[in-house]
Coordinates of C-alpha atoms (C1' of nucleotides) in Angstrom, one line a residue:
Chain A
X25 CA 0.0 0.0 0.0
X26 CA 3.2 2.2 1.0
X27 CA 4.4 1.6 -2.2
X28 CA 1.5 3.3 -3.8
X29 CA 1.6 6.3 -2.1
X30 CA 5.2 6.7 -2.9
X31 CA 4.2 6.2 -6.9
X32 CA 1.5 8.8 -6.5
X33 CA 3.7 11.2 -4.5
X34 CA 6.6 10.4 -6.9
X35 CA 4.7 11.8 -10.3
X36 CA 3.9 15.2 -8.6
X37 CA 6.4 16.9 -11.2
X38 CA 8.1 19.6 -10.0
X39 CA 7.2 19.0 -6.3
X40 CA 10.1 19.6 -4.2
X41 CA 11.0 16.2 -1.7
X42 CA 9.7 18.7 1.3
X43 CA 6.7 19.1 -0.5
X44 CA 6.2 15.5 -0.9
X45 CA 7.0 14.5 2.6
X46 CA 4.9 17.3 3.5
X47 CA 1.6 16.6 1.8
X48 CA 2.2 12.4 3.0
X49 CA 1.9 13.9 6.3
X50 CA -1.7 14.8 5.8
X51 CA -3.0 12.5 4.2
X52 CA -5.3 10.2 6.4
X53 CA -5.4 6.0 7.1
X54 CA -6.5 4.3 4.2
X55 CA -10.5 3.7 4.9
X56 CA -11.8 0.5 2.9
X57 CA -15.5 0.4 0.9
X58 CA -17.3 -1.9 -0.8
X59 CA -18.1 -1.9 -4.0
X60 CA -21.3 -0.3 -5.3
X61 CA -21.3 2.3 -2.3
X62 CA -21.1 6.1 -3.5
X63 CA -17.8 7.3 -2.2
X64 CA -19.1 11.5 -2.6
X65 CA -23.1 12.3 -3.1
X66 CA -23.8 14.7 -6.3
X67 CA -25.0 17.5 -4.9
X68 CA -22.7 17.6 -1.7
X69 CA -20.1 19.8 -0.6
X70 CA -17.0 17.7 0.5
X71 CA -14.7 18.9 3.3
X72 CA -12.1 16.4 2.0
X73 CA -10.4 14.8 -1.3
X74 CA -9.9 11.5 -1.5
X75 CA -6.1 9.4 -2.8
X76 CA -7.1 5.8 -4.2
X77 CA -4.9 3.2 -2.7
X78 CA -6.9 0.1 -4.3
X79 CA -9.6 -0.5 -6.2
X80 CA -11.3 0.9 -8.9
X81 CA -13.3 4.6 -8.4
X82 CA -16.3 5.6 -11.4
X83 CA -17.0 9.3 -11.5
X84 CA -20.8 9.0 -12.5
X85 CA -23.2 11.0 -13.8
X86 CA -26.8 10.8 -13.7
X87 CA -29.4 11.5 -16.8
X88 CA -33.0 12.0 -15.5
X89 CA -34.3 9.5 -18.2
X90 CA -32.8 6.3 -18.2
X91 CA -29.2 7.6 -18.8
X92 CA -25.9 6.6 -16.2
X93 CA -22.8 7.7 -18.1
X94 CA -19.5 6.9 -15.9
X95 CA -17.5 10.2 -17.0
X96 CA -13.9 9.2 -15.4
X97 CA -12.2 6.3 -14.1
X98 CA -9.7 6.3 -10.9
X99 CA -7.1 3.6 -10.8
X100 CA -5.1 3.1 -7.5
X101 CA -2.5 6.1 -7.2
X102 CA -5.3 8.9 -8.5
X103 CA -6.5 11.7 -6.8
X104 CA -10.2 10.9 -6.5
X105 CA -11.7 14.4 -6.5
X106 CA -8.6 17.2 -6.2
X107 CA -11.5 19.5 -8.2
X108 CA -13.6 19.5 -5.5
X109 CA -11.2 21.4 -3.7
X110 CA -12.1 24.3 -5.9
X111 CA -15.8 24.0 -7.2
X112 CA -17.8 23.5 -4.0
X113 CA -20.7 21.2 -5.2
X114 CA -19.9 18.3 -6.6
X115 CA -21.8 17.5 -10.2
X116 CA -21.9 14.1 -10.5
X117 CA -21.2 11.4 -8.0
X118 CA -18.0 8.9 -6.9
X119 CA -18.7 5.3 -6.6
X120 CA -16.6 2.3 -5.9
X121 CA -16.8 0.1 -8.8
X122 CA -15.0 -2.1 -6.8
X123 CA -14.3 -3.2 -3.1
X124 CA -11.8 0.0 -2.6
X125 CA -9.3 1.3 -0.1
X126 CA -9.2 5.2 0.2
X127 CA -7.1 7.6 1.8
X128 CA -8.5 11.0 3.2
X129 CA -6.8 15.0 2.7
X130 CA -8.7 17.6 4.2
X131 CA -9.3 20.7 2.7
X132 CA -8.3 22.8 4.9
X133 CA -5.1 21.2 5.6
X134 CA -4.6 20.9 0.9
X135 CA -5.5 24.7 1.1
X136 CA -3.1 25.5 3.7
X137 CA -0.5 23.5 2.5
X138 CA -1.0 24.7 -1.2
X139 CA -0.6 28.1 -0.1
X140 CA 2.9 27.6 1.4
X141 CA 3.8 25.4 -1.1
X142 CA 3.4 26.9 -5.1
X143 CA 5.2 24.0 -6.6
X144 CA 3.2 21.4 -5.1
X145 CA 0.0 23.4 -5.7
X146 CA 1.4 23.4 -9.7
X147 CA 1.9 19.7 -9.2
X148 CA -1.3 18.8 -7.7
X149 CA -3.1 20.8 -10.5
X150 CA -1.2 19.7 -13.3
X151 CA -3.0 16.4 -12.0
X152 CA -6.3 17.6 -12.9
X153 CA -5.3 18.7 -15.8
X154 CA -3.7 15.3 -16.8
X155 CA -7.4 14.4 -15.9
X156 CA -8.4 16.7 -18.0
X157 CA -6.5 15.2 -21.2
X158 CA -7.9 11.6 -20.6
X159 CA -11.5 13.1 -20.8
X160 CA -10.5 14.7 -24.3
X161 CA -9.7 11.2 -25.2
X162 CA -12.8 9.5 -24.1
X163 CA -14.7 12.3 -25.5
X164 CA -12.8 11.6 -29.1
X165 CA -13.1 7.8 -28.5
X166 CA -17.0 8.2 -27.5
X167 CA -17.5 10.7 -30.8
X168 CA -15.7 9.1 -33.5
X169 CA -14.8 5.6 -32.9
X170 CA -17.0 2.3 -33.1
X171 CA -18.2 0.8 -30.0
X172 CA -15.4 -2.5 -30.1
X173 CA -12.6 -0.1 -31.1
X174 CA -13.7 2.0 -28.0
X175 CA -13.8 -1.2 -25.9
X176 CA -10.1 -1.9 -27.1
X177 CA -9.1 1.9 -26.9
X178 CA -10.2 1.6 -23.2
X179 CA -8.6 -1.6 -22.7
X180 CA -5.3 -0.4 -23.4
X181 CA -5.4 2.9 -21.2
X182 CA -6.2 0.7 -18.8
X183 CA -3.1 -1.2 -19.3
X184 CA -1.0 1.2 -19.4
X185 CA -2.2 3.2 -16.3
X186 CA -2.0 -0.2 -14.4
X187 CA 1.5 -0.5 -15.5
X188 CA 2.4 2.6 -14.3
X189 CA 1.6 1.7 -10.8
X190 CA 3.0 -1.8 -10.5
X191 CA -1.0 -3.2 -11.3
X192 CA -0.1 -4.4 -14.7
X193 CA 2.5 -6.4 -16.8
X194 CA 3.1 -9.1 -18.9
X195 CA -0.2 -7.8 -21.1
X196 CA -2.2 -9.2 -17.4
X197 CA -4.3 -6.7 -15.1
X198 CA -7.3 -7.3 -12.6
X199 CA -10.5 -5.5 -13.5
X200 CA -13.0 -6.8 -11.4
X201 CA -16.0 -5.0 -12.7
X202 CA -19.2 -5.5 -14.1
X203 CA -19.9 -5.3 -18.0
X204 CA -22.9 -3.0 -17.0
X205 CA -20.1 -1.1 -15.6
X206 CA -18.2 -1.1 -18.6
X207 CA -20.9 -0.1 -20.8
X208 CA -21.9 3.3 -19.1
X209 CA -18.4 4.0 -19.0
X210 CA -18.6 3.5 -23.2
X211 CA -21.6 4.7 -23.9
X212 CA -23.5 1.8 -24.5
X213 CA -25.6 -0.9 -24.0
X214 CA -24.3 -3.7 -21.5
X215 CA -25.9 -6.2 -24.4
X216 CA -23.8 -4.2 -26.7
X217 CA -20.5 -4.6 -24.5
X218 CA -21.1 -8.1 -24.3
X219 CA -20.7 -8.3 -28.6
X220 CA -18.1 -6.1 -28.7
X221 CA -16.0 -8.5 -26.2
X222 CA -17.0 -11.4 -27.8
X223 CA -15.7 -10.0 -31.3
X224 CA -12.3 -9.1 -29.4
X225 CA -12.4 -12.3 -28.3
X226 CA -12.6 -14.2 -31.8
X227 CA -9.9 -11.9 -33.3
X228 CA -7.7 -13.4 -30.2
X229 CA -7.3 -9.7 -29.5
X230 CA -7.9 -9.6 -25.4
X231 CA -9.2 -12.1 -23.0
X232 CA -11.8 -10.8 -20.0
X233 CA -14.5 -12.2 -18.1
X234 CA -15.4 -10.0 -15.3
X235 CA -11.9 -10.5 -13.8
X236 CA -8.5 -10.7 -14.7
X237 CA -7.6 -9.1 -18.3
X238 CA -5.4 -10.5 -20.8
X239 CA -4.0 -8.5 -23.9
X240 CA -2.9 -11.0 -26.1
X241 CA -2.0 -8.8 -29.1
X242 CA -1.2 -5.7 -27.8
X243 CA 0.0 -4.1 -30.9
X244 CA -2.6 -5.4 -33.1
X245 CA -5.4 -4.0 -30.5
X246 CA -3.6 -0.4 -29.9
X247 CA -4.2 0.2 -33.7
X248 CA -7.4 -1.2 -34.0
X249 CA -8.1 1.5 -31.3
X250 CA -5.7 4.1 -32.9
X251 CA -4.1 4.0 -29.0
X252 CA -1.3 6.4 -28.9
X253 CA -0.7 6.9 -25.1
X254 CA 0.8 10.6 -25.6
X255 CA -2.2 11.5 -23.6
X256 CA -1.2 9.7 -20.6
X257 CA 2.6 10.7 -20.8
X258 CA 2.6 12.6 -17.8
X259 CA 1.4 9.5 -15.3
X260 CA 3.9 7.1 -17.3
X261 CA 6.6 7.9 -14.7
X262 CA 7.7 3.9 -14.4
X263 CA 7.0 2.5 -10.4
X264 CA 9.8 2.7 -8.8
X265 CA 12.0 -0.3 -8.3
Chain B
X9 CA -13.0 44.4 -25.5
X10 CA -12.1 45.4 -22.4
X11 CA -15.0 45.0 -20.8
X12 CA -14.5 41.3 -21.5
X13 CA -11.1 41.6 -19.8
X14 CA -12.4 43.0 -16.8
X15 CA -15.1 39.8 -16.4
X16 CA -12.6 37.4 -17.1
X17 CA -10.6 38.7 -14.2
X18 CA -13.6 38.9 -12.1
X19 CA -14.8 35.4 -12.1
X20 CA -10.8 34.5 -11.1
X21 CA -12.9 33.5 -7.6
X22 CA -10.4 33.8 -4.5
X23 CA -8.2 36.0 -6.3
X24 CA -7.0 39.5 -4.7
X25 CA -7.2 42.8 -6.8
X26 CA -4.1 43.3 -6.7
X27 CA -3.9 39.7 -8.6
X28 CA -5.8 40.5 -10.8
X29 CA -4.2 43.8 -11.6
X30 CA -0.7 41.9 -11.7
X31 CA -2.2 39.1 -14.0
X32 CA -3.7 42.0 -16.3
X33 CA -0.4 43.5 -16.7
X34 CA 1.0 40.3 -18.3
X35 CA -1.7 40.2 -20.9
X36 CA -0.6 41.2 -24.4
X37 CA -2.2 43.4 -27.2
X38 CA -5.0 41.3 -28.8
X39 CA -3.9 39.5 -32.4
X40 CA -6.5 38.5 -34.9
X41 CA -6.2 35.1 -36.7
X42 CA -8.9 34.5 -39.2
X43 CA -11.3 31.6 -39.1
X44 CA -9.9 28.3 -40.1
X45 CA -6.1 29.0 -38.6
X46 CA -4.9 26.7 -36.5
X47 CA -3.5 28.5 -33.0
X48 CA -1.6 26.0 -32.2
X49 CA -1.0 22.8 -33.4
X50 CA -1.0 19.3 -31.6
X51 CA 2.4 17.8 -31.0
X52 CA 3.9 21.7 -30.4
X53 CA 5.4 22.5 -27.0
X54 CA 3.7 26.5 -26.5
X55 CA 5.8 29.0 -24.5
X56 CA 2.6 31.3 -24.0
X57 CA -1.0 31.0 -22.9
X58 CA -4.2 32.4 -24.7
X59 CA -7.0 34.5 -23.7
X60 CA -9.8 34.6 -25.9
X61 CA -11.4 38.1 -26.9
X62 CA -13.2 37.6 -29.3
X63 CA -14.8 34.6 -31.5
X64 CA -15.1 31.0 -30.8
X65 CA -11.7 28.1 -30.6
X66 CA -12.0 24.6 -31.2
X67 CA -10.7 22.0 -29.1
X68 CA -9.5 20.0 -32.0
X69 CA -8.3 16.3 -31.7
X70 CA -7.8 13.9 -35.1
X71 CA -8.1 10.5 -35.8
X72 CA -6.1 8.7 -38.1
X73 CA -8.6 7.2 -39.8
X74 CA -11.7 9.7 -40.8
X75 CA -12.4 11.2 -37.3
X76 CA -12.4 14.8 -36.4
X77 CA -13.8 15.3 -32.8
X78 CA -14.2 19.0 -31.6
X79 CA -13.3 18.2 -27.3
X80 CA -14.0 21.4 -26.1
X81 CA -15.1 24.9 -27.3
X82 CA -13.8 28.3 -25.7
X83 CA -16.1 31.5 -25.7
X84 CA -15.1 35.0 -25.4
X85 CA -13.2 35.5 -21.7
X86 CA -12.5 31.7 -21.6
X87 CA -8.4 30.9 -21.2
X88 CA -8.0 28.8 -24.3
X89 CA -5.0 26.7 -23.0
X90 CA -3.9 27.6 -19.5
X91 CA -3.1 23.7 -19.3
X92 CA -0.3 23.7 -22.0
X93 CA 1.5 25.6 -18.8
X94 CA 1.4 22.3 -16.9
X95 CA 1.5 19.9 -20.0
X96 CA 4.5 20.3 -22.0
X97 CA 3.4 19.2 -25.0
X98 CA 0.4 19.7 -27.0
X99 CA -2.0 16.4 -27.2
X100 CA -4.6 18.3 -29.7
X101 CA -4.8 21.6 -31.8
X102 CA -6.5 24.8 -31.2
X103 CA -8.4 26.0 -34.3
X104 CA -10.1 29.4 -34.4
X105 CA -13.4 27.8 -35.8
X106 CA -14.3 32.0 -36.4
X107 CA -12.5 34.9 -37.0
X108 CA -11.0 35.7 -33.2
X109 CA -9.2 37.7 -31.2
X110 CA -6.7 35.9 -29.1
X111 CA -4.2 37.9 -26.3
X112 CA -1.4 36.2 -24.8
X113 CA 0.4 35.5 -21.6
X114 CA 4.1 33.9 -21.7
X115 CA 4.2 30.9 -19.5
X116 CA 7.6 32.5 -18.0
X117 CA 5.5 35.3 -16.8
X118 CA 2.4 32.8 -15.8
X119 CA 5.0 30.7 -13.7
X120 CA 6.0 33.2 -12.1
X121 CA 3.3 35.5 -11.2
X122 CA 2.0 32.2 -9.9
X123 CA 4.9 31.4 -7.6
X124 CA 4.0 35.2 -6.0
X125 CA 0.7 34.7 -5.9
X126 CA -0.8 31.7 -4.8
X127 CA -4.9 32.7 -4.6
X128 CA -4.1 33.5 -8.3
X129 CA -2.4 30.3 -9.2
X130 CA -5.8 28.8 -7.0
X131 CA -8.0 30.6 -9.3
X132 CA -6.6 29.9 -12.3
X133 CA -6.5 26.5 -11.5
X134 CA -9.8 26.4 -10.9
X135 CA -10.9 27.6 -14.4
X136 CA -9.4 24.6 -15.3
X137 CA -10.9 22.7 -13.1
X138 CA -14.7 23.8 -14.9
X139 CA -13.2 23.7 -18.3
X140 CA -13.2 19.2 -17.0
X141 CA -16.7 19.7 -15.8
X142 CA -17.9 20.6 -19.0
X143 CA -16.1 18.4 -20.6
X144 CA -17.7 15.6 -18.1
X145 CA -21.2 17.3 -19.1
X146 CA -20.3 16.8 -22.9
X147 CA -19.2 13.2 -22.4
X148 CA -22.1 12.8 -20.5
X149 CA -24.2 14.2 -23.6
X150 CA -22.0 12.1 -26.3
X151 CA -22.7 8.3 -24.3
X152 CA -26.6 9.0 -23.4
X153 CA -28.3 11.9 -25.0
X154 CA -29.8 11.0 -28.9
X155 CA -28.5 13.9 -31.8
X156 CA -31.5 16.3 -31.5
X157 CA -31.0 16.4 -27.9
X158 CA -27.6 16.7 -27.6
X159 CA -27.7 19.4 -30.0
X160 CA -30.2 21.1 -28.0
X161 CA -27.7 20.9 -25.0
X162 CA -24.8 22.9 -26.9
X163 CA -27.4 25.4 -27.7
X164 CA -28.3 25.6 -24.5
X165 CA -24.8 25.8 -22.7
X166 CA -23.6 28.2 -25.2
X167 CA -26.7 30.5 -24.4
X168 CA -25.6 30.6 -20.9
X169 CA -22.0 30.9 -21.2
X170 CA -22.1 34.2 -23.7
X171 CA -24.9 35.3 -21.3
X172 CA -22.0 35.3 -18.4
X173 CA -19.8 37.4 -20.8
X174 CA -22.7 39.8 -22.2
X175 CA -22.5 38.1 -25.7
X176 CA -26.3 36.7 -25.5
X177 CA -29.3 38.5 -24.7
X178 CA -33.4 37.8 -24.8
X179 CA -32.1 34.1 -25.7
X180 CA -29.9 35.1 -29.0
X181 CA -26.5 35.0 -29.6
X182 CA -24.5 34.9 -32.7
X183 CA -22.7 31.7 -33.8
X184 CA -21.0 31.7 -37.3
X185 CA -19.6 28.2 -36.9
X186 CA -20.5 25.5 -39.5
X187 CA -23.1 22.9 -39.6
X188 CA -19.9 20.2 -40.1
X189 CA -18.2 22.3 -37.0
X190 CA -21.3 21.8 -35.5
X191 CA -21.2 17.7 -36.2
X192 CA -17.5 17.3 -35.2
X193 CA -18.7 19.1 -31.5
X194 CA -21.2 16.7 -31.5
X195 CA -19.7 13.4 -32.2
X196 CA -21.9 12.7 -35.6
X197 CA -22.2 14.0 -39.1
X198 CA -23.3 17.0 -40.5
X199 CA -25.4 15.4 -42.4
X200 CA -27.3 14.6 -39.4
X201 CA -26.9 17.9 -37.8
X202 CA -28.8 19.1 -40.4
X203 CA -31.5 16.7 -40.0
X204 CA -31.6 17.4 -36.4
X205 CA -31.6 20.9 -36.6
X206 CA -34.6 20.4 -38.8
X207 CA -36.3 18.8 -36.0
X208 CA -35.7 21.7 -33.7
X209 CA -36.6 24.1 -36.1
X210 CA -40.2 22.2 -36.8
X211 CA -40.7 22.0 -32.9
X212 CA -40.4 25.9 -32.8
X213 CA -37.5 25.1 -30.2
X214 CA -34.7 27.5 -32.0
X215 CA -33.9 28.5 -35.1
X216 CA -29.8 28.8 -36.5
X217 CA -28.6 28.9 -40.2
X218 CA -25.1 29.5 -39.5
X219 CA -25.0 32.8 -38.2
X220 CA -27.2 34.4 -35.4
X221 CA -29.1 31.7 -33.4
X222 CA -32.6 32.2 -31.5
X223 CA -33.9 29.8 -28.5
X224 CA -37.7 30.2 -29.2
X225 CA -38.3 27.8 -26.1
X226 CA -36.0 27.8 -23.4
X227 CA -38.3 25.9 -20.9
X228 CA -38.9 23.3 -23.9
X229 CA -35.5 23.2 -24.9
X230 CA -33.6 22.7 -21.6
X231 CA -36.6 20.3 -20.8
X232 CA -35.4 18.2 -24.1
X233 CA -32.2 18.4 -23.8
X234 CA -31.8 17.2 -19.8
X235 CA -30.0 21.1 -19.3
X236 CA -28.9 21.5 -15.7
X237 CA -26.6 24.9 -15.7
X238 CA -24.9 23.5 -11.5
X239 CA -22.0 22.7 -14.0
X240 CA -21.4 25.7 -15.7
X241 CA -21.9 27.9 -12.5
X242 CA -18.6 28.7 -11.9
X243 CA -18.9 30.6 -15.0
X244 CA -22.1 31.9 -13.9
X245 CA -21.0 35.6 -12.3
X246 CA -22.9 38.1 -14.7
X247 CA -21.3 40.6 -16.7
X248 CA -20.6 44.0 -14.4
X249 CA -22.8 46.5 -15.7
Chain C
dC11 C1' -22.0 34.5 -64.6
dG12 C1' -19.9 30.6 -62.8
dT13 C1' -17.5 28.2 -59.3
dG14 C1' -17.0 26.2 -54.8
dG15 C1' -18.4 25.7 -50.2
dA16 C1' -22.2 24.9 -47.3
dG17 C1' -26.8 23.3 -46.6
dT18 C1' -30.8 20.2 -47.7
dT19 C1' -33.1 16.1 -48.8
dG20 C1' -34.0 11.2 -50.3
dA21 C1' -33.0 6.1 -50.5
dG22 C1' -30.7 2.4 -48.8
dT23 C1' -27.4 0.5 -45.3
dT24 C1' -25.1 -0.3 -40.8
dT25 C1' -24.5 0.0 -36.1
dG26 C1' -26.2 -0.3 -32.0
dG27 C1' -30.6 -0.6 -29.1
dT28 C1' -34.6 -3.2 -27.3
dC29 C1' -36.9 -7.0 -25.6
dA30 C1' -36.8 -11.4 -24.1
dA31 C1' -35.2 -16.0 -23.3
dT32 C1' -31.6 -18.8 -21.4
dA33 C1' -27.3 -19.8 -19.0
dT34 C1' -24.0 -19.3 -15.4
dG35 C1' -22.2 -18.7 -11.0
dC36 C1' -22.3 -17.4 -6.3
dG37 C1' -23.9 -16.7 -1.6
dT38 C1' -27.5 -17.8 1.8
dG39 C1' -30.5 -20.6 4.4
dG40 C1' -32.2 -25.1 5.1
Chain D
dC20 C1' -24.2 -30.3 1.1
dC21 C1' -27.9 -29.0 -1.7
dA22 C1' -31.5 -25.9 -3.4
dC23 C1' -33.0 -21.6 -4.3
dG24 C1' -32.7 -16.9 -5.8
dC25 C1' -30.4 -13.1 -7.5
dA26 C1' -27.2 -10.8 -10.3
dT27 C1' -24.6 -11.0 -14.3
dA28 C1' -23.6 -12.8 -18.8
dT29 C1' -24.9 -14.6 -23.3
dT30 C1' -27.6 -15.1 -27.4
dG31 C1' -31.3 -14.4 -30.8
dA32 C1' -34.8 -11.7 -33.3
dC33 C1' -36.3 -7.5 -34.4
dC34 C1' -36.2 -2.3 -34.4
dA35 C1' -34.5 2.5 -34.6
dA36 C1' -31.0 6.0 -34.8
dA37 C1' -27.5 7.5 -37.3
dC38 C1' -24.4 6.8 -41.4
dT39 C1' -23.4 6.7 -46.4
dC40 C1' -23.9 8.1 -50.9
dA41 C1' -25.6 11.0 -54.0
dA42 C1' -28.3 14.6 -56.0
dC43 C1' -29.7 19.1 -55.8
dT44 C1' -30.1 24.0 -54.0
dC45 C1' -28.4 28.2 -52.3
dC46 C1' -25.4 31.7 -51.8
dA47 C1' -21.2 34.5 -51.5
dC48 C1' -17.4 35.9 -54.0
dG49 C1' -14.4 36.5 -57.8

DNA sequence: CGTGGAGTTGAGTTTGGTCAATATGCGTGG
DNA sequence: CCACGCATATTGACCAAACTCAACTCCACG
């Protein structure tokens, strides 16, 4: 779990060591949850952000007609909800996907800290911002790419972010989540997930069944999804050791 | 064009005047580019930050194969691409979808004035931070909302957005982007933009041929299209005077 | 005038959605 | 240890939204 933190702390570019050390000190015992609990209510004002130390975290948003769209995915290492440091009400909710384990900053202490700190305050935005540039991606892969391609596309992020936190290698990774899940966080239909996989399947393309992952051809799948991680540069920062 | 100015500073929430009056001192002479131009092109590493005067930027990101997907749109008063400060290099182009007016801020400047001033840095960050909330509102739109409605959503978040800068009035605003701009914003063709439009247009809901738009039916249309402003409210403080 | 870009419309196709039946697998209580 | 019940996954048949292709119109501009 230690090990994590360090990662996360690691990849705050431009952070001084004191910095680091610094913002470790206020960040709270890991808390565990269960999956399907909402982690932070739409609506509410949270008095704390939250660091993922396991498990998988769905930023969701609700349509009023028969619409759940998961707009962001948290992988262990993330900051769960930095933002709502700076817009007050939260717009869409943070659910567990998974059985989770998360770690708790207060605000007051992030905003005290961020003030004495400018580097690490650049750090933990440039964070959001790195948030920022997945959403473009998923916005690009939900607007112009067919439903298996965005499947794949997904996949490999997945991988790769994984990787970057010691969660991934040898094309294998854990994703212990639904395909209902996995549909809203596409854009479709969990019938329709369930066709896509099954034609990544045939090609011999991945392997998943609501559990561990297997990439089988990772280079044929990352250009059937046009994957060029670019986007993801800034978390690449290998674990250490 | 001044006027603008002052509101984008105002809505820099948390900031001190005397930020503000330091961050305005770094902003450059506004430069026209003509629609069509590219300000800056993905793959680039920019030295300087844009703020938009006048006209309306694309959020341009490419697919190799036949996609063009429009990620994010900047309005008069918007920072076009504070993030390029935090992300060296570019991971989609900005293309002035209008004729605009852009001013600039060199990142050695921004980095600095930020070090100084940290309630700045906070407030810029935040602007950020609601440029990914409506991105999460447009992904959001793209996985669950059908063409006609999700069309009806960009109408209606671009109503309130040039409201905030005192570019819309009596629900019209002006809006000389193409139909196939249009369809690249929305994740389909504009073939289909046209035939949702049509829709609208037969409802009574708005009426746009390229050039100034009118909502007809505001209740209606942000009925339709599911429009819940809580995530544009950040960028909700209403013109001075 | 006439040329090219944008908009409009129709006809036919494709992708993904809907509905519904069946299968699978797991945890609980008997 | 088994049986039941629920949640998830899988598959088929049919349907609807959006795409493709192609023709035609409408301007703005040279």
């Amino acid at each position: 779990m230690h090990d994590l933190l360090a990662i996360t702390l690691k990849r705050l570019e431009g952070a001084a060591d004191g910095d680091r050390d610094a913002l470790a000190a206020l960040i709270g015992e890991g808390r565990a949850v269960s999956a399907g609990r909402v982690l932070v209510e739409e609506g509410s004002r949270p008095q704390l952000s939250m660091l993922l130390l396991s498990g998988f975290v769905g930023r969701v948003s609700i349509l009023n007609e028969g619409g759940r769209q998961i707009s962001g995915l948290n992988v262990p290492g993330d900051f769960v909800d930095l933002h709502s440091l700076l817009l007050k009400k939260m717009d869409h909710s943070l659910v567990a996907l998974t059985d989770v384990v998360v770690a708790t900053i207060s605000h007051v202490d992030l905003r005290l800290i961020c003030e004495a700190r400018p580097q690490l305050m650049r750090a933990l935005w440039r964070e959001t911002v790195i948030d920022g540039a997945i959403n473009r991606e998923w916005l690009l892969a939900q607007g112009r790419m067919a439903a298996a391609e965005r499947l794949a596309h997904r996949f490999c992020e997945l991988y790769v972010r994984l990787e970057a936190v010691g969660l991934a290698a040898d094309y294998r990774f854990d994703l212990p989540i639904t395909q209902s899940d996995a549909a809203d966080m596409l854009g479709i239909t969990p019938v329709h997930v369930n066709r896509s996989l099954k034609t990544l399947r045939k090609q011999g393309l991945l392997e998943w069944r609501g559990g561990p992952a297997v990439i089988h051809e990772w280079r044929t799948l990352t250009q059937l999804a046009q994957f060029d991680p670019i986007y993801l540069q800034a978390r690449l920062i290998t674990p250490g050791a």
